[in-house]
Every structure is written in structure tokens, then in C-alpha cells.
Coordinates of C-alpha atoms and ligand atoms in Angstrom, one line a residue:
M1 CA -8.3 -18.0 28.4
K2 CA -5.5 -15.5 28.6
I3 CA -2.8 -17.1 27.1
L4 CA 1.3 -15.6 26.1
L5 CA 3.1 -16.0 23.5
T6 CA 6.5 -15.5 24.2
T7 CA 10.6 -15.1 23.7
L8 CA 13.9 -14.1 24.5
N9 CA 15.8 -12.9 21.2
S10 CA 20.0 -12.6 21.2
K11 CA 18.5 -9.1 21.1
F12 CA 17.7 -6.1 22.3
I13 CA 17.3 -5.1 17.9
H14 CA 15.7 -8.5 16.7
S15 CA 12.5 -9.7 16.8
N16 CA 9.6 -12.8 16.5
L17 CA 8.2 -12.8 13.3
A18 CA 6.9 -16.7 14.5
I19 CA 5.2 -15.6 18.5
K20 CA 3.8 -13.1 15.8
Y21 CA 2.1 -15.4 13.8
L22 CA 0.7 -17.7 16.6
D23 CA -0.8 -14.1 17.9
A24 CA -2.8 -13.3 14.6
M25 CA -4.5 -16.7 14.5
I26 CA -5.2 -16.3 18.3
R27 CA -6.5 -13.2 19.2
D28 CA -9.6 -13.5 17.4
K29 CA -10.6 -17.3 20.0
V30 CA -8.4 -15.8 23.2
D31 CA -7.1 -12.9 25.4
S32 CA -3.4 -14.0 23.9
V33 CA -0.5 -11.5 24.8
V34 CA 3.1 -11.8 22.8
E35 CA 6.0 -10.2 25.0
E36 CA 9.2 -10.3 23.6
F37 CA 12.7 -9.8 26.2
T38 CA 16.1 -11.0 25.4
I39 CA 18.9 -13.6 26.4
N40 CA 20.7 -10.0 28.7
E41 CA 17.9 -10.0 30.9
D42 CA 17.7 -11.4 34.4
I43 CA 14.8 -14.4 34.2
E44 CA 14.1 -13.4 37.5
D45 CA 12.6 -10.0 36.1
I46 CA 11.4 -11.5 33.2
L47 CA 9.7 -14.1 35.3
S48 CA 8.4 -11.8 37.8
K49 CA 6.7 -10.4 34.5
I50 CA 5.8 -13.7 33.4
M51 CA 3.9 -13.9 36.4
I52 CA 1.9 -10.6 37.1
G53 CA 0.7 -11.4 34.2
G54 CA -1.6 -14.1 35.6
Y55 CA -1.4 -16.1 32.5
D56 CA -3.9 -19.5 31.8
M57 CA -1.3 -20.8 29.1
V58 CA 3.1 -19.7 28.5
A59 CA 3.8 -20.2 24.8
F60 CA 7.9 -19.4 24.4
S61 CA 9.1 -20.0 20.9
C62 CA 12.8 -21.7 21.8
Y63 CA 15.8 -21.3 19.7
I64 CA 19.8 -23.0 20.8
W65 CA 19.8 -18.7 22.0
N66 CA 18.2 -18.8 24.4
I67 CA 16.9 -22.8 25.3
E68 CA 19.0 -22.9 28.9
R69 CA 17.2 -19.8 29.5
T70 CA 13.9 -20.5 29.1
M71 CA 13.4 -23.8 30.1
K72 CA 14.7 -21.9 34.0
I73 CA 11.9 -20.1 34.1
A74 CA 9.5 -22.7 33.0
E75 CA 10.7 -24.5 35.6
N76 CA 9.9 -22.3 38.1
I77 CA 6.4 -20.9 36.5
K78 CA 5.4 -24.3 36.8
K79 CA 6.8 -24.2 40.6
I80 CA 4.4 -20.7 41.9
S81 CA 1.3 -21.7 39.6
P82 CA 1.2 -26.1 38.5
E83 CA -2.6 -24.9 36.8
T84 CA -0.6 -22.8 33.9
L85 CA 0.8 -24.6 31.4
I86 CA 3.3 -24.9 29.5
L87 CA 3.6 -24.6 25.9
I88 CA 7.6 -25.0 24.0
G89 CA 7.7 -24.7 20.4
G90 CA 10.8 -23.8 17.9
P91 CA 13.5 -25.2 16.3
E92 CA 15.3 -26.2 19.2
V93 CA 12.7 -28.8 20.5
T94 CA 11.1 -30.1 17.4
Y95 CA 13.0 -32.9 16.4
D96 CA 13.4 -34.5 20.3
A97 CA 10.5 -33.4 21.2
E98 CA 8.9 -36.8 23.0
S99 CA 11.8 -37.0 24.9
T100 CA 12.1 -33.1 25.9
L101 CA 8.5 -34.3 27.3
Q102 CA 9.3 -36.7 29.1
R103 CA 12.9 -35.4 30.8
H104 CA 10.2 -31.8 31.8
D105 CA 7.3 -32.0 33.8
F106 CA 6.8 -28.7 33.9
I107 CA 5.8 -29.1 30.5
D108 CA 2.6 -29.8 29.5
F109 CA 3.0 -29.3 25.1
I110 CA 5.7 -29.5 22.7
I111 CA 4.9 -27.9 19.0
A112 CA 6.6 -29.9 16.7
G113 CA 7.3 -28.0 13.3
E114 CA 4.8 -25.1 12.4
G115 CA 2.6 -23.8 15.1
E116 CA 0.1 -21.4 13.4
K117 CA -2.4 -24.1 12.8
A118 CA -1.2 -26.7 15.6
L119 CA -1.7 -23.7 18.8
S120 CA -5.6 -22.4 16.9
D121 CA -6.5 -26.5 17.1
L122 CA -5.0 -26.6 20.5
V123 CA -7.3 -24.1 21.8
D124 CA -10.4 -24.9 20.4
I125 CA -10.3 -28.3 22.1
I126 CA -8.1 -27.3 24.9
K127 CA -11.1 -28.7 27.1
E128 CA -11.2 -32.1 25.8
P129 CA -8.1 -33.6 26.3
E130 CA -8.5 -36.6 24.3
R131 CA -8.1 -35.2 20.8
F132 CA -4.7 -33.4 21.7
K133 CA -3.3 -36.6 18.7
E134 CA -5.9 -35.3 16.7
I135 CA -2.8 -32.2 16.2
T136 CA -0.6 -32.9 13.8
N137 CA 1.8 -31.8 15.3
L138 CA 1.2 -31.3 18.4
Y139 CA 3.2 -33.1 21.3
S140 CA 0.5 -33.4 24.7
R141 CA 1.9 -34.5 28.1
Y142 CA -2.0 -36.0 27.8
S143 CA -1.9 -38.3 25.3
S144 CA 1.7 -38.2 23.7
E145 CA 1.3 -42.5 23.7
D146 CA -1.1 -43.5 21.4
M147 CA 1.0 -40.3 18.0
D148 CA 2.7 -42.0 15.6
F149 CA 4.9 -38.9 14.9
E150 CA 6.6 -40.2 12.0
S151 CA 4.1 -39.9 9.7
R152 CA 3.4 -36.4 10.8
S153 CA 3.9 -33.5 8.2
L154 CA 5.4 -30.9 10.5
V155 CA 4.2 -27.7 8.4
V156 CA 1.3 -25.5 7.6
T157 CA 0.4 -26.8 4.2
D158 CA -1.1 -23.7 3.5
L159 CA 0.4 -20.3 4.3
S160 CA -3.2 -18.3 3.2
I161 CA -4.6 -19.2 6.8
I162 CA -1.7 -17.5 8.7
P163 CA -3.5 -14.3 8.5
P164 CA -0.9 -10.7 7.8
V165 CA 0.5 -9.5 11.0
Y166 CA 2.4 -6.4 9.9
L167 CA -0.7 -4.4 9.1
D168 CA -2.3 -2.9 12.3
T169 CA 1.9 -3.1 13.4
K170 CA 2.4 1.2 15.0
K171 CA 5.9 3.0 14.4
E172 CA 6.5 2.9 18.3
D173 CA 6.4 -1.2 17.4
I174 CA 9.4 -1.0 15.0
E175 CA 10.9 1.9 16.2
N176 CA 15.0 1.0 16.4
K177 CA 14.6 -3.0 16.0
I178 CA 15.2 -5.1 12.6
V179 CA 12.0 -6.2 11.4
Y180 CA 11.5 -9.1 9.9
Y181 CA 9.3 -10.7 7.3
E182 CA 9.0 -13.5 5.3
T183 CA 7.5 -14.5 1.4
S184 CA 8.6 -18.2 1.7
R185 CA 8.7 -21.5 3.7
G186 CA 11.2 -24.2 2.9
C187 CA 14.1 -24.6 0.6
T188 CA 14.3 -26.2 -2.3
F189 CA 17.9 -27.5 -1.7
S190 CA 19.0 -30.1 1.3
C191 CA 22.3 -29.6 2.3
S192 CA 23.0 -32.1 5.5
Y193 CA 23.7 -29.4 8.6
C194 CA 20.6 -27.1 7.7
L195 CA 16.9 -27.9 8.6
S196 CA 15.6 -26.7 6.3
S197 CA 16.6 -29.7 4.3
T198 CA 14.1 -31.0 6.4
T199 CA 10.4 -30.0 5.0
K200 CA 10.4 -30.2 0.8
G201 CA 9.1 -28.3 -1.3
V202 CA 9.4 -24.1 -0.8
R203 CA 5.6 -22.7 -0.2
F204 CA 5.0 -18.9 -0.7
F205 CA 2.7 -16.2 0.8
D206 CA 0.5 -14.7 -0.9
Y207 CA 1.6 -12.1 -3.2
E208 CA -1.0 -9.0 -2.8
R209 CA -0.8 -9.7 1.9
I210 CA 3.0 -9.3 0.9
K211 CA 2.1 -6.1 -0.2
A212 CA -0.2 -4.8 1.3
E213 CA 2.8 -5.5 4.5
L214 CA 5.9 -4.2 2.4
S215 CA 4.4 -1.1 1.9
H216 CA 3.0 -0.1 5.1
L217 CA 6.5 -1.3 7.0
V218 CA 7.5 1.4 4.8
K219 CA 5.2 4.2 5.3
L220 CA 5.4 3.7 9.0
G221 CA 9.5 4.3 8.5
A222 CA 11.3 0.9 9.0
R223 CA 14.5 0.7 8.8
Q224 CA 15.4 -2.8 8.3
V225 CA 13.3 -4.9 7.0
K226 CA 15.3 -8.9 6.6
F227 CA 14.0 -11.6 4.5
V228 CA 13.5 -14.5 6.9
D229 CA 12.6 -16.6 3.8
R230 CA 15.3 -20.2 3.6
T231 CA 16.4 -18.6 -0.8
F232 CA 14.9 -15.7 -1.0
N233 CA 15.4 -15.9 -5.5
S234 CA 14.6 -20.1 -5.1
D235 CA 12.1 -19.1 -8.1
E236 CA 12.9 -16.0 -10.6
K237 CA 9.3 -15.0 -10.9
K238 CA 8.9 -14.2 -8.1
A239 CA 12.3 -12.8 -7.0
I240 CA 11.8 -10.2 -9.2
E241 CA 8.2 -9.4 -8.5
I242 CA 9.1 -8.3 -5.0
I243 CA 12.3 -7.2 -5.9
S244 CA 10.8 -4.0 -8.7
F245 CA 7.9 -3.8 -5.6
L246 CA 10.6 -2.7 -2.8
M247 CA 12.4 -0.6 -5.8
E248 CA 9.0 1.6 -7.0
I249 CA 8.6 1.8 -2.8
D250 CA 11.4 3.3 -1.8
D251 CA 12.0 5.5 -0.1
G252 CA 15.8 6.7 -0.4
N253 CA 15.9 5.2 3.9
I254 CA 15.3 2.0 3.6
N255 CA 17.3 -2.0 3.6
F256 CA 15.9 -4.6 2.7
H257 CA 18.3 -8.1 3.7
F258 CA 18.4 -11.3 1.6
E259 CA 19.7 -14.6 2.1
I260 CA 20.2 -16.2 -1.4
T261 CA 21.5 -18.7 -3.6
A262 CA 24.1 -16.4 -5.6
H263 CA 24.7 -18.8 -8.4
L264 CA 21.1 -19.3 -9.3
L265 CA 20.9 -15.8 -10.1
Q266 CA 20.2 -15.0 -13.8
K267 CA 19.8 -11.2 -16.2
P268 CA 17.2 -10.3 -15.1
V269 CA 17.9 -10.3 -12.0
L270 CA 20.5 -9.1 -12.1
D271 CA 19.6 -6.3 -14.6
L272 CA 17.0 -5.6 -12.2
I273 CA 19.3 -4.6 -9.1
K274 CA 21.5 -2.9 -10.5
K275 CA 19.4 0.1 -11.3
A276 CA 18.6 -0.4 -7.4
R277 CA 19.7 2.3 -4.6
R278 CA 23.0 2.5 -3.8
G279 CA 22.4 0.1 0.2
L280 CA 18.2 -0.1 -1.0
F281 CA 19.6 -4.0 -1.0
Q282 CA 22.0 -5.7 1.5
F283 CA 23.1 -9.6 0.2
E284 CA 23.5 -12.8 2.8
I285 CA 25.2 -15.4 0.6
G286 CA 26.9 -19.2 2.0
V287 CA 29.3 -20.0 0.5
Q288 CA 30.6 -21.6 3.1
S289 CA 33.4 -24.1 1.6
T290 CA 35.4 -23.2 -2.2
N291 CA 36.3 -27.1 -2.1
D292 CA 34.0 -29.6 -4.1
E293 CA 34.2 -32.8 -2.1
T294 CA 33.4 -30.8 1.0
L295 CA 30.5 -29.2 -0.7
N296 CA 29.6 -32.4 -2.2
E297 CA 29.1 -34.8 0.7
V298 CA 27.1 -32.6 2.9
R299 CA 24.8 -32.0 -0.4
R300 CA 26.2 -28.4 -1.4
A301 CA 24.8 -27.5 -5.2
N302 CA 26.8 -24.7 -5.5
K303 CA 30.3 -24.3 -7.3
F304 CA 32.8 -21.1 -6.1
E305 CA 33.5 -20.2 -9.6
E306 CA 29.8 -19.7 -10.3
V307 CA 29.3 -18.2 -7.3
S308 CA 32.0 -15.8 -7.4
K309 CA 30.9 -15.0 -10.5
N310 CA 28.0 -13.9 -9.4
V311 CA 29.4 -12.1 -7.0
L312 CA 32.2 -10.3 -8.7
E313 CA 28.8 -9.0 -11.3
I314 CA 27.3 -7.4 -7.8
K315 CA 29.7 -6.4 -6.4
S316 CA 30.6 -3.9 -9.3
Y317 CA 27.3 -2.3 -9.8
A318 CA 28.2 -0.4 -5.9
N319 CA 25.1 -0.7 -4.6
I320 CA 24.8 -4.1 -2.9
H321 CA 26.0 -4.6 0.3
Q322 CA 26.8 -8.4 -0.5
H323 CA 27.7 -10.7 3.7
L324 CA 29.7 -14.0 2.2
D325 CA 29.6 -17.3 4.3
L326 CA 31.6 -20.1 5.6
I327 CA 31.9 -22.6 7.6
A328 CA 35.1 -24.4 9.5
G329 CA 34.4 -27.7 9.7
L330 CA 33.7 -29.4 7.3
P331 CA 33.7 -32.6 6.1
Y332 CA 37.4 -32.7 4.1
E333 CA 38.3 -29.7 5.0
G334 CA 40.8 -29.1 7.3
L335 CA 43.3 -25.9 8.4
T336 CA 44.9 -25.7 5.4
R337 CA 41.9 -26.4 2.6
F338 CA 39.9 -24.0 5.0
K339 CA 42.4 -22.1 4.5
K340 CA 42.2 -21.7 1.0
S341 CA 38.7 -21.8 1.0
F342 CA 38.8 -18.1 2.4
N343 CA 41.4 -16.6 0.7
D344 CA 39.1 -17.4 -2.0
V345 CA 36.5 -16.0 -1.3
F346 CA 38.4 -12.9 0.3
S347 CA 39.1 -12.3 -2.7
L348 CA 36.2 -11.3 -3.5
K349 CA 36.5 -9.0 -1.3
P350 CA 33.2 -9.2 -0.1
D351 CA 31.7 -5.9 2.7
A352 CA 32.0 -8.4 5.3
L353 CA 32.6 -12.0 5.5
Q354 CA 30.9 -14.8 8.0
L355 CA 33.5 -17.5 9.4
G356 CA 30.1 -19.7 11.2
F357 CA 31.2 -22.8 13.0
L358 CA 30.1 -26.4 11.6
K359 CA 27.1 -27.5 14.3
I360 CA 24.8 -30.9 15.0
L361 CA 21.6 -30.0 14.5
K362 CA 19.2 -32.3 16.4
G363 CA 17.5 -33.3 13.4
S364 CA 19.9 -32.2 10.7
P365 CA 20.9 -35.9 8.4
I366 CA 24.8 -34.8 9.2
E367 CA 23.7 -36.5 12.6
N368 CA 24.0 -39.8 10.3
T369 CA 27.4 -38.7 9.7
I370 CA 29.0 -38.4 13.2
E371 CA 31.5 -41.1 12.7
K372 CA 32.1 -41.4 8.7
H373 CA 34.0 -38.2 9.5
G374 CA 34.3 -37.9 13.1
Y375 CA 32.5 -35.5 14.8
K376 CA 32.9 -34.2 18.4
Y377 CA 30.8 -31.8 19.6
R378 CA 29.8 -30.2 22.3
S379 CA 26.0 -31.3 23.8
Y380 CA 24.7 -28.1 24.2
P381 CA 23.5 -25.6 22.7
P382 CA 25.5 -24.5 20.3
Y383 CA 26.2 -27.7 19.1
E384 CA 29.1 -27.0 17.2
V385 CA 32.0 -28.8 16.7
L386 CA 35.0 -29.2 18.7
S387 CA 36.6 -31.2 16.3
N388 CA 36.8 -33.1 13.3
K389 CA 39.1 -36.5 11.5
Y390 CA 40.3 -33.2 9.5
M391 CA 41.1 -30.4 12.3
T392 CA 41.8 -30.7 15.5
Y393 CA 40.1 -28.9 18.7
K394 CA 43.4 -26.6 18.6
D395 CA 43.0 -26.2 14.9
M396 CA 39.3 -24.8 15.8
D397 CA 40.8 -22.9 18.5
K398 CA 43.2 -20.9 16.3
L399 CA 40.2 -20.9 14.2
K400 CA 38.4 -18.6 16.8
T401 CA 40.5 -16.0 17.1
V402 CA 40.8 -14.9 13.7
E403 CA 37.3 -15.4 13.4
N404 CA 36.7 -12.4 16.9
V405 CA 39.6 -10.9 14.4
L406 CA 37.7 -10.0 11.2
D407 CA 34.7 -9.6 12.9
R408 CA 36.6 -6.8 14.8
F409 CA 38.9 -5.5 11.9
Y410 CA 36.6 -5.4 8.9
N411 CA 33.6 -6.7 9.8
T412 CA 32.3 -3.0 11.0
G413 CA 33.8 -1.6 7.8
R414 CA 35.9 0.6 10.7
F415 CA 39.1 0.0 8.7
K416 CA 37.6 -0.6 5.4
Y417 CA 40.8 1.3 3.8
S418 CA 43.3 0.1 5.2
I419 CA 42.5 -3.1 5.2
E420 CA 42.1 -2.7 1.5
Y421 CA 45.0 -1.9 1.2
L422 CA 47.4 -3.7 3.2
Y423 CA 45.4 -6.1 1.3
D424 CA 45.8 -5.4 -2.1
R425 CA 50.1 -4.7 -1.9
V426 CA 51.1 -7.5 0.6
Y427 CA 48.3 -9.7 1.4
E428 CA 47.1 -10.2 -1.9
N429 CA 45.6 -13.6 -2.4
T430 CA 46.0 -15.1 1.0
G431 CA 43.8 -12.3 2.9
Y432 CA 43.8 -15.5 6.1
N433 CA 47.3 -14.7 6.9
L434 CA 46.0 -11.2 7.2
F435 CA 44.0 -11.7 9.9
E436 CA 46.0 -14.9 11.6
D437 CA 48.9 -11.5 12.7
L438 CA 47.2 -9.1 12.9
A439 CA 45.7 -11.8 15.4
A440 CA 49.5 -12.5 16.9
V441 CA 50.4 -8.5 16.9
I442 CA 47.6 -8.5 18.8
S443 CA 48.1 -11.7 21.4
D444 CA 49.2 -9.7 24.5
N445 CA 44.8 -7.7 24.6
N446 CA 42.4 -9.1 25.4
I447 CA 40.6 -9.2 21.9
N448 CA 37.8 -9.3 23.6
T449 CA 38.6 -6.5 25.5
I450 CA 40.4 -4.3 23.2
K451 CA 39.6 -1.2 22.8
K452 CA 38.6 1.3 18.9
E453 CA 42.1 3.3 19.8
E454 CA 44.2 -0.2 20.7
E455 CA 43.0 -1.7 17.0
F456 CA 44.3 1.4 15.5
R457 CA 47.6 0.5 16.9
A458 CA 47.7 -3.0 15.9
M459 CA 46.8 -2.3 12.9
K460 CA 49.3 0.0 12.3
I461 CA 52.3 -2.8 13.7
L462 CA 50.8 -4.5 12.0
G463 CA 51.6 -2.5 9.1
M464 CA 55.6 -1.4 10.1
N465 CA 56.0 -5.5 10.7
R466 CA 55.4 -5.1 7.1
V467 CA 58.7 -2.8 6.4
S468 CA 61.5 -4.1 8.5
K469 CA 64.5 -6.0 7.3
E470 CA 63.0 -9.2 6.8
N471 CA 59.8 -8.1 4.9
S472 CA 60.2 -4.8 2.9
N473 CA 58.1 -4.6 0.2
P474 CA 58.5 -1.6 -2.2
D475 CA 54.8 -1.9 -3.0
F476 CA 53.6 -0.5 0.2
N477 CA 54.5 3.3 1.6
I478 CA 54.6 2.6 5.2
D479 CA 53.3 7.1 5.0
F480 CA 50.3 6.9 3.0
F481 CA 49.2 3.3 5.4
V482 CA 49.4 5.0 8.8
E483 CA 47.4 8.5 7.3
L484 CA 44.9 5.6 5.2
L485 CA 44.3 4.4 9.5
R486 CA 43.1 8.5 9.9
L487 CA 41.3 8.9 7.2
D488 CA 39.2 5.1 9.3
Y489 CA 39.4 6.5 12.2
I490 CA 37.5 10.1 11.2
N491 CA 35.3 8.5 8.9
M492 CA 34.5 6.1 12.4
G493 CA 32.4 8.8 13.5
R494 CA 32.4 12.0 14.8
N495 CA 35.4 12.0 17.6
P496 CA 37.6 14.9 17.4
N497 CA 41.3 13.0 19.0
I498 CA 42.5 11.6 16.4
P499 CA 45.2 9.3 18.7
A500 CA 48.9 10.1 17.9
F501 CA 50.0 7.4 16.7
L502 CA 48.0 8.2 13.6
T503 CA 48.4 11.6 13.2
K504 CA 51.7 14.9 12.5
K505 CA 52.3 16.9 16.1
N506 CA 51.5 20.5 14.0
E507 CA 53.2 23.4 15.5
D508 CA 50.7 25.7 17.5
E509 CA 51.5 28.4 15.1
T510 CA 50.1 25.8 12.0
E511 CA 46.8 24.8 13.9
R512 CA 45.9 27.9 15.0
E513 CA 45.7 29.3 10.6
L514 CA 44.4 26.3 10.2
K515 CA 41.7 26.9 12.4
E516 CA 41.4 30.5 10.8
F517 CA 41.0 28.9 7.5
I518 CA 38.1 25.9 8.2
F519 CA 36.8 29.7 9.3
E520 CA 37.1 31.5 6.9
F521 CA 36.2 28.0 4.3
T522 CA 33.0 27.7 6.6
R523 CA 32.4 31.1 5.5
N524 CA 31.5 30.4 1.8
Q525 CA 28.6 29.0 1.0
E526 CA 29.7 27.7 -1.9
N527 CA 32.3 25.2 0.0
L528 CA 29.5 24.2 2.2
I529 CA 27.1 23.6 -0.8
Q530 CA 29.8 20.7 -2.1
L531 CA 30.0 19.3 1.1
G532 CA 26.7 18.2 1.5
F533 CA 25.2 20.8 3.7
K534 CA 21.8 22.7 3.0
E535 CA 22.1 25.9 1.2
D536 CA 20.3 27.1 4.2
V537 CA 22.7 26.9 6.5
H538 CA 24.1 28.3 9.2
Y539 CA 28.1 28.8 8.4
K540 CA 28.2 28.1 12.8
D541 CA 26.5 25.9 12.7
A542 CA 28.0 23.7 10.0
Y543 CA 31.6 24.4 11.5
K544 CA 30.3 22.3 14.5
K545 CA 29.6 18.9 12.4
I546 CA 32.9 19.4 10.3
N547 CA 35.9 17.9 10.6
W548 CA 39.5 18.7 8.8
S549 CA 42.6 17.1 9.5
I550 CA 45.9 18.1 7.2
F551 CA 46.9 14.8 5.3
E552 CA 50.1 14.4 3.0
Y553 CA 48.4 11.6 0.1
D554 CA 45.0 12.7 -1.6
M555 CA 42.4 11.1 0.0
V556 CA 39.4 12.1 -1.9
Q557 CA 40.8 10.8 -5.6
Y558 CA 42.3 7.8 -3.9
I559 CA 39.3 6.9 -3.2
S560 CA 37.4 7.8 -6.0
E561 CA 40.1 6.2 -7.7
I562 CA 39.4 2.2 -5.7
R563 CA 36.0 2.2 -6.9
K564 CA 37.2 2.1 -10.5
P565 CA 38.4 -1.7 -12.0
G566 CA 42.8 -0.9 -13.0
V567 CA 45.5 0.5 -10.4
V568 CA 45.1 2.6 -8.5
N569 CA 47.4 5.3 -8.1
I570 CA 48.7 7.4 -4.9
K571 CA 49.4 11.5 -5.4
K572 CA 51.7 13.1 -3.0
E573 CA 50.2 16.9 -2.4
K574 CA 49.9 18.3 1.5
N575 CA 45.5 19.3 1.6
V576 CA 43.8 19.2 4.4
L577 CA 40.5 17.3 4.2
I578 CA 37.2 18.2 5.0
V579 CA 35.0 16.0 6.6
N580 CA 31.5 16.6 6.8
Y581 CA 30.2 14.6 10.3
D582 CA 26.0 15.2 9.0
S583 CA 25.8 13.5 5.6
K584 CA 25.9 9.7 6.1
K585 CA 24.0 7.9 3.8
G586 CA 23.1 4.2 5.0
H587 CA 25.2 1.9 7.2
N588 CA 28.2 1.1 6.2
G589 CA 27.7 5.2 3.7
D590 CA 30.5 7.7 3.9
Y591 CA 30.7 11.1 5.0
K592 CA 31.2 13.8 2.0
M593 CA 34.6 15.1 1.9
L594 CA 37.0 18.2 -0.2
R595 CA 40.1 17.9 -0.2
R596 CA 41.9 22.1 -0.5
L597 CA 45.2 22.6 -1.4
Y598 CA 47.2 23.4 2.2
E599 CA 48.6 26.8 1.6
I600 CA 48.4 28.5 4.7
Ligands
SF4_1 S1 21.7 -23.6 3.9 FE1 20.7 -22.5 2.5 S2 20.4 -23.8 1.1 FE2 21.2 -25.2 2.2 S3 19.9 -26.8 3.0 FE3 19.6 -24.7 4.4 S4 18.3 -22.7 3.3 FE4 18.8 -24.7 2.7

């Protein structure tokens, strides 16, 4: 029997862990093939590639982002080849499997919940339809009328039956990909909007297996491993074991991303992660709201005071990227209260702040409160709330714009220095207003097509608006701000053409002298080593990899001071800032830079 295990990922860089598990379960029994597509590929091309394979069964892993396209492809496969069995599974089809089966006659099987054991058993008895009902979480076109699904388990109780999936992985399988990994399944919490709250308890994979797979991935040169554990630190002892192991096998380049619950972090974990290499770990922390009434209503356990204490503690280590999440559209949180949540979280200065929108997912407990809170939501994926008793559609729409601006200007890290300065000097504790004002500045442009240079211009206008007569702010130095924008621009990477509105035009004479100065600078090996080049670099090569620009303020001192607590001094002293574009460390790291007094 030839089976295709497939899915449509939302981006090329993503990969699907579920179909790797399914393959590992059945590959000794059948001819199984794993092939991943993306939602950006033409569905006719996908269909054609699948049909060429001549499969007896095609199994799709279904999610919010791919369900519509998946259904179209599946339907066409059945039309072309009625004898090909179509199986679908995944969170998007788990909670209304029975009606999905009834509504779509091209589907033969649906696996609800975790699919490894179900698929493996199905392969064993594929020729005995009368036995399909023995499989706990299988919905089949051939036997569904006999089944009582309410009382059946959707999970694989014993994770040890699932073979490891990364021990045979080859370098080319993970090149330019994020590797997804899990050490546990299930969640100890029960947030009402989340499907993970529908299963009870946490199950863990074997520690020796985890060590073997992760060691292999590091040896292969994986760049980023994302743990999909719902709460990585739900068991502190296990989290410490794995984190310590990851610190041991660190190759200096890899990054591990975890979803963690910040209020659960205790001193032993904090003491451990404090010692981690900068860039080794990245934490995603769901705050969702800072309003206790809201959190209680959605059964979310965290208190903002506890979360913020640990987020600030981790921030003080300056080695871990922290990504905080908020959800708009939750109960008892109108626009004004949501702005407070935003401002509270933004005041922690996370590396990224993700603004999500409440989804009413099929099967999640929040479905039972639709009437109570007046949720109106899209009836199609991603089922986002359009309005509720507390927030109008207009407010939601406004938040969508703010989300877009936040993503582009803050989460990309492109305006790392200029936004922090603007926030500290003008928008302290009102971070929401910063992004709302920025959205107003760019309102004439389409935010989705705005070019990088226009983004920098919008930031400059925002700064200029703050020094107009009505808005004069003695703490805000517009000249310094524009230099910070130039620094951010330089930090985006090798690009010699700094926009004219960020720089003062040098006289031709000065330009020539400056070039000579830089040329002399690069001929001195000591300078190059200080700038982060290797000892044997040839000065001509180094010259090609550096950028220089005249600044009126000392940026090197400024950058070093904003990482320390206390007031940041701004020192005015004309200098040449020289940047080594060959020296970036990690995704969000800085280039190595040196300043030299402007003494030409
Ligand atoms: S939102 Fe996170 S913490 Fe809450 S139930 Fe889901 S996985 Fe668990």
C-alpha cells in the first residue's frame, strides 16, 4: 500500500512534525511518503504532484491556515481517482469530525486528536472495514453509525510507542528550516479559548530519546529548534534537565525557542538560564491581558505582577530574546482597558510583542460563552472575533492597524534604538499611543506595501511632530533621534545608500578626506581586530565589508549605556562611526562598531 502523508505549511521555512510521527509509525508496514507544500503554492501544481505519485491513500494534516485549500485538493483527488482513499486529521478537523465527514463525500476517514496510533491501526486493518470502529479516534465513512465518540480518548496515552523522528534526519532536510520538536504533550492549564485545555494532564517523551535527537540536530547544524510543548516549564525538574543539556551541546550558533509560563519560573531555572550564551534561548510568553477580571473569565492562571517580575529579571540577564503575547477581544476588555494591557506589557520592553485576536475555535470551551459575551466572529478560518459586548468592530479594526504597525516597526527590530528613545522620552507608559500615532502618520500609504525608506521617513515625521510648538518636549532631542534612525538604518545590513533625509550631505572635499581616513584606518591591523575581523584579514577585503558615517553624537557610548540601569547620557562629539558588516551575531544581534573622533 502506498500512502502519502502531506500538509500545506504556512511558509517555506516551517516544517510539519505531525506527519513525521505518522511516517515513523507506519513506514515498516507500508510504502509511506512524506511531502510538504506551502499555502502559497498553486493548488493545481500540488494536485498534479500528488496525482503523479499514484497513491492508494492520501493523508492531510489540517490546520486553520490550510483547511480551505486542503479540502479543494482532496476533493479533486477523489474526482480524478475515486479509488484513492482520503484521510484528514489535525486540530482543524478534530472537533467537528462527524459533520465534516457527512458534509464532504470525498473524505473516507478522519482521525480526531493525536493520530499516530489510529493511523498505525488503520493500516493494519484496512481490508477489514467492520473493525474500523475498534480504533478509538477514527471516523470512517464505513462504520461511523456504530460509534460512541464522546467517551473516547483523543490522545496517545503512552508516548513511548512513537518512534524518534530526527535520528535519521540529514543536513539537507533541515537546511533553511525551523525544526519543530516536542518533549511533552498536553497542558496543565485550562484557558477557555485554547484547544489544549480539552485534554487533561501532561505526558512526556523519554529523556534519553530527547537527548539523542537534539544532539543529532545540533550536529547537523540546525539553526533554530522550536519546542511545541504547550508549557515547556510545566515540570520544573524536567525543564532544568533539558535546558542544562541544551547548554552543554550548544554549538555557538543554534537557537532554541520555548513557550513558557513566566509565573512558574523559580530561582533554580532562573539561575541556570542566566548563564546561557546570548541568543541560545528565546522565550514566548503568553500574557494575553493584564486585567484580572478578564484572565479569571477565560480561566487563565497568570497574574501580571508575577509575570512582569520574571520578565524583567530575565531581561536583566541580556541573553534571552523574550516574545510576549497579548490577545484582543477577550471578555471585559474594551478598547480603553486593552490599551492598558498593551501599555503594561510594552513597558517591560520585550524584544517582540505579538498582538493576536481572539479566535472562537471549534471545540474550545469558550464556545459556551458566545452568548454571554456577545461574540460575533468569522464563521470561517481563522474564526477571529469581529466584535463582542466590550469592543466594537471599529475598535477591532483599529487594533488590526496598530498590530500591523507594531509588527513592522517594533517586532522586526528594525527601529530598535529609535523606538526605545522615542518611548523613553515621549511615550513612557503609553506605548500604545506611539504605534497609534505612527499609524496615523502613514495613513495615506498602504501599510502593507510601504517601503523601508518610507518607514524611516514616517518615523522621522513622528519625531518631528513631537517637537512642534504644540508638542514641545524638552527631553526629546530631534537631532539625536534622527541620528538614531540612521544608526537603525545602518544596522539593517549592508546598504551604502542611506536616505538623504537621515544624513547631512558632506562637502565633496569632506567625502574624499573621509574615504582616505577610512582607507588608512583599514591598513592598521589593530583597528581591524578591534572591529571584529580575524587577524589574517586582508585590508582590501575588510574595506569592502565596512560602512562609515559621520555622527554628531557618540552612539557607541549610548548603546553601551542603554543596556545598563539608570539615566542614559547623550554625549555630543563629532565622530566617524565604522561598522563591520561581517560581524553580526545571532538574529537580533548588533554589528561590531567603533567610533573615531572626527579629526580629518
Ligand atoms: S493557552 Fe497555553 S497555557 Fe492555556 S491551556 Fe492553552 S497551552 Fe495551556
